[in-house]
Amino acid sequence: PESGQTIAAFLRTKMNIPWSQAKTLVESGQVRINGQKITDPATRIKIGKIIQIGASRPTAIPKAKPKPA
């Protein structure tokens, strides 16, 4: 994912779910970023943060790989 992507967009892409479901997951308090509950689907995420959905295991956003020269 790109740094600055919204949490809803990240969830939609990673989980292959509709926007409405991604938004509901966030607004219902089922998503945490680095342990902090997020309820705004427009929250921007950054590379290196840990995202947890419900009681699932945390998922780290991998750091960007250097682009070949």
CSV table of N, CA and C in Angstrom, one decimal:
chain,number,residue,atom,x,y,z
A,1,PRO,N,0.8,-1.2,0.0
A,1,PRO,CA,0.0,0.0,0.0
A,1,PRO,C,0.9,1.3,0.0
A,2,GLU,N,0.3,2.3,-0.5
A,2,GLU,CA,1.0,3.6,-0.5
A,2,GLU,C,0.8,4.3,0.8
A,3,SER,N,1.8,5.0,1.3
A,3,SER,CA,1.7,5.8,2.5
A,3,SER,C,0.7,6.9,2.2
A,4,GLY,N,-0.2,7.1,3.1
A,4,GLY,CA,-1.2,8.2,2.9
A,4,GLY,C,-2.6,7.6,2.4
A,5,GLN,N,-2.6,6.3,2.1
A,5,GLN,CA,-3.9,5.7,1.7
A,5,GLN,C,-4.8,5.7,2.9
A,6,THR,N,-6.1,5.8,2.6
A,6,THR,CA,-7.1,5.7,3.8
A,6,THR,C,-7.2,4.3,4.3
A,7,ILE,N,-7.6,4.2,5.5
A,7,ILE,CA,-7.7,2.8,6.1
A,7,ILE,C,-8.8,2.1,5.4
A,8,ALA,N,-9.9,2.7,4.9
A,8,ALA,CA,-11.0,2.1,4.2
A,8,ALA,C,-10.5,1.5,2.9
A,9,ALA,N,-9.7,2.3,2.2
A,9,ALA,CA,-9.1,1.9,0.9
A,9,ALA,C,-8.2,0.7,1.1
A,10,PHE,N,-7.4,0.8,2.1
A,10,PHE,CA,-6.5,-0.3,2.4
A,10,PHE,C,-7.3,-1.6,2.7
A,11,LEU,N,-8.3,-1.5,3.6
A,11,LEU,CA,-9.1,-2.7,3.9
A,11,LEU,C,-9.8,-3.3,2.6
A,12,ARG,N,-10.3,-2.4,1.9
A,12,ARG,CA,-11.0,-2.8,0.6
A,12,ARG,C,-10.1,-3.6,-0.3
A,13,THR,N,-8.9,-3.1,-0.5
A,13,THR,CA,-7.9,-3.8,-1.3
A,13,THR,C,-7.4,-5.1,-0.7
A,14,LYS,N,-7.0,-5.0,0.5
A,14,LYS,CA,-6.4,-6.2,1.2
A,14,LYS,C,-7.4,-7.3,1.4
A,15,MET,N,-8.6,-7.0,1.8
A,15,MET,CA,-9.6,-8.0,2.1
A,15,MET,C,-10.6,-8.3,1.0
A,16,ASN,N,-10.4,-7.5,-0.1
A,16,ASN,CA,-11.3,-7.7,-1.3
A,16,ASN,C,-12.8,-7.6,-0.9
A,17,ILE,N,-13.1,-6.5,-0.2
A,17,ILE,CA,-14.5,-6.3,0.2
A,17,ILE,C,-15.0,-5.0,-0.3
A,18,PRO,N,-16.3,-4.8,-0.4
A,18,PRO,CA,-16.9,-3.6,-0.9
A,18,PRO,C,-16.6,-2.4,0.1
A,19,TRP,N,-16.6,-1.2,-0.5
A,19,TRP,CA,-16.4,0.0,0.3
A,19,TRP,C,-17.3,0.1,1.5
A,20,SER,N,-18.6,-0.3,1.3
A,20,SER,CA,-19.5,-0.2,2.4
A,20,SER,C,-19.1,-1.1,3.6
A,21,GLN,N,-18.6,-2.3,3.3
A,21,GLN,CA,-18.1,-3.2,4.3
A,21,GLN,C,-16.9,-2.7,5.0
A,22,ALA,N,-15.9,-2.1,4.2
A,22,ALA,CA,-14.7,-1.6,4.8
A,22,ALA,C,-15.1,-0.4,5.7
A,23,LYS,N,-16.0,0.5,5.3
A,23,LYS,CA,-16.4,1.6,6.1
A,23,LYS,C,-17.1,1.2,7.4
A,24,THR,N,-17.9,0.1,7.3
A,24,THR,CA,-18.6,-0.4,8.5
A,24,THR,C,-17.6,-1.0,9.5
A,25,LEU,N,-16.7,-1.7,9.0
A,25,LEU,CA,-15.6,-2.3,9.9
A,25,LEU,C,-15.0,-1.2,10.7
A,26,VAL,N,-14.6,-0.1,10.0
A,26,VAL,CA,-13.9,1.0,10.7
A,26,VAL,C,-14.9,1.7,11.7
A,27,GLU,N,-16.0,2.1,11.2
A,27,GLU,CA,-17.0,2.9,12.0
A,27,GLU,C,-17.5,2.1,13.2
A,28,SER,N,-17.5,0.8,13.2
A,28,SER,CA,-18.0,0.0,14.3
A,28,SER,C,-16.9,-0.3,15.3
A,29,GLY,N,-15.7,0.3,15.1
A,29,GLY,CA,-14.6,0.2,16.0
A,29,GLY,C,-13.9,-1.1,16.0
A,30,GLN,N,-13.9,-1.9,14.9
A,30,GLN,CA,-13.3,-3.1,14.8
A,30,GLN,C,-11.9,-3.1,14.2
A,31,VAL,N,-11.4,-1.9,13.9
A,31,VAL,CA,-10.1,-1.7,13.3
A,31,VAL,C,-9.2,-0.9,14.3
A,32,ARG,N,-8.0,-1.4,14.4
A,32,ARG,CA,-7.0,-0.7,15.2
A,32,ARG,C,-5.7,-0.4,14.4
A,33,ILE,N,-5.1,0.7,14.6
A,33,ILE,CA,-3.8,1.0,14.0
A,33,ILE,C,-2.8,1.2,15.2
A,34,ASN,N,-1.8,0.4,15.2
A,34,ASN,CA,-0.8,0.4,16.3
A,34,ASN,C,-1.5,0.4,17.7
A,35,GLY,N,-2.6,-0.4,17.8
A,35,GLY,CA,-3.3,-0.6,19.0
A,35,GLY,C,-4.3,0.4,19.3
A,36,GLN,N,-4.4,1.5,18.5
A,36,GLN,CA,-5.4,2.5,18.8
A,36,GLN,C,-6.6,2.3,17.9
A,37,LYS,N,-7.8,2.3,18.5
A,37,LYS,CA,-9.1,2.1,17.8
A,37,LYS,C,-9.3,3.2,16.9
A,38,ILE,N,-9.7,2.9,15.6
A,38,ILE,CA,-9.9,3.9,14.6
A,38,ILE,C,-11.4,3.8,14.2
A,39,THR,N,-12.1,4.9,14.2
A,39,THR,CA,-13.5,4.9,13.8
A,39,THR,C,-13.8,5.8,12.6
A,40,ASP,N,-12.8,6.5,12.0
A,40,ASP,CA,-12.9,7.3,10.9
A,40,ASP,C,-12.4,6.6,9.6
A,41,PRO,N,-13.2,6.2,8.7
A,41,PRO,CA,-12.7,5.5,7.5
A,41,PRO,C,-11.7,6.4,6.6
A,42,ALA,N,-11.7,7.7,6.9
A,42,ALA,CA,-10.8,8.5,6.1
A,42,ALA,C,-9.4,8.7,6.7
A,43,THR,N,-9.2,8.0,7.9
A,43,THR,CA,-7.9,8.0,8.5
A,43,THR,C,-6.8,7.5,7.6
A,44,ARG,N,-5.8,8.3,7.4
A,44,ARG,CA,-4.7,8.0,6.6
A,44,ARG,C,-3.7,7.0,7.3
A,45,ILE,N,-3.2,6.1,6.6
A,45,ILE,CA,-2.2,5.1,7.2
A,45,ILE,C,-0.8,5.4,6.6
A,46,LYS,N,0.2,5.0,7.4
A,46,LYS,CA,1.6,5.2,6.9
A,46,LYS,C,2.3,3.8,6.9
A,47,ILE,N,3.3,3.7,6.1
A,47,ILE,CA,4.1,2.5,6.0
A,47,ILE,C,4.7,2.2,7.4
A,48,GLY,N,4.7,1.0,7.8
A,48,GLY,CA,5.3,0.6,9.0
A,48,GLY,C,4.3,0.5,10.2
A,49,LYS,N,3.1,0.9,10.0
A,49,LYS,CA,2.1,0.8,11.0
A,49,LYS,C,1.5,-0.6,11.1
A,50,ILE,N,1.0,-1.0,12.2
A,50,ILE,CA,0.3,-2.3,12.4
A,50,ILE,C,-1.2,-2.1,12.4
A,51,ILE,N,-1.9,-2.9,11.6
A,51,ILE,CA,-3.3,-2.8,11.5
A,51,ILE,C,-3.9,-4.1,12.0
A,52,GLN,N,-4.9,-4.0,12.8
A,52,GLN,CA,-5.6,-5.2,13.4
A,52,GLN,C,-7.1,-5.0,13.1
A,53,ILE,N,-7.7,-6.1,12.7
A,53,ILE,CA,-9.2,-6.1,12.4
A,53,ILE,C,-9.8,-7.0,13.3
A,54,GLY,N,-10.8,-6.6,14.1
A,54,GLY,CA,-11.5,-7.4,15.1
A,54,GLY,C,-10.5,-8.1,16.0
A,55,ALA,N,-10.6,-9.4,16.2
A,55,ALA,CA,-9.7,-10.2,17.1
A,55,ALA,C,-8.6,-10.9,16.3
A,56,SER,N,-8.4,-10.4,15.0
A,56,SER,CA,-7.4,-11.1,14.2
A,56,SER,C,-6.0,-10.7,14.6
A,57,ARG,N,-5.1,-11.4,14.1
A,57,ARG,CA,-3.7,-11.1,14.3
A,57,ARG,C,-3.3,-9.8,13.7
A,58,PRO,N,-2.4,-9.0,14.3
A,58,PRO,CA,-2.0,-7.8,13.6
A,58,PRO,C,-1.3,-8.0,12.3
A,59,THR,N,-1.5,-7.1,11.4
A,59,THR,CA,-0.9,-7.1,10.1
A,59,THR,C,0.0,-5.9,9.9
A,60,ALA,N,1.3,-6.1,9.7
A,60,ALA,CA,2.2,-4.9,9.5
A,60,ALA,C,2.1,-4.5,8.1
A,61,ILE,N,2.2,-3.2,7.8
A,61,ILE,CA,2.3,-2.7,6.5
A,61,ILE,C,3.8,-2.7,6.2
A,62,PRO,N,4.2,-3.5,5.2
A,62,PRO,CA,5.6,-3.6,4.9
A,62,PRO,C,6.2,-2.3,4.4
A,63,LYS,N,7.5,-2.1,4.7
A,63,LYS,CA,8.2,-0.9,4.2
A,63,LYS,C,8.4,-1.1,2.7
A,64,ALA,N,8.4,0.1,2.1
A,64,ALA,CA,8.5,0.1,0.6
A,64,ALA,C,9.9,-0.5,0.2
A,65,LYS,N,9.9,-1.3,-0.8
A,65,LYS,CA,11.2,-1.8,-1.3
A,65,LYS,C,11.8,-0.7,-2.2
A,66,PRO,N,13.1,-0.6,-2.1
A,66,PRO,CA,13.8,0.4,-3.0
A,66,PRO,C,13.5,0.1,-4.5
A,67,LYS,N,13.3,1.1,-5.2
A,67,LYS,CA,13.1,1.0,-6.7
A,67,LYS,C,14.5,0.8,-7.3
A,68,PRO,N,14.5,-0.2,-8.3
A,68,PRO,CA,15.8,-0.4,-9.0
A,68,PRO,C,16.2,0.9,-9.8
A,69,ALA,N,17.5,1.1,-9.9
A,69,ALA,CA,18.0,2.3,-10.6
A,69,ALA,C,17.8,2.2,-12.1
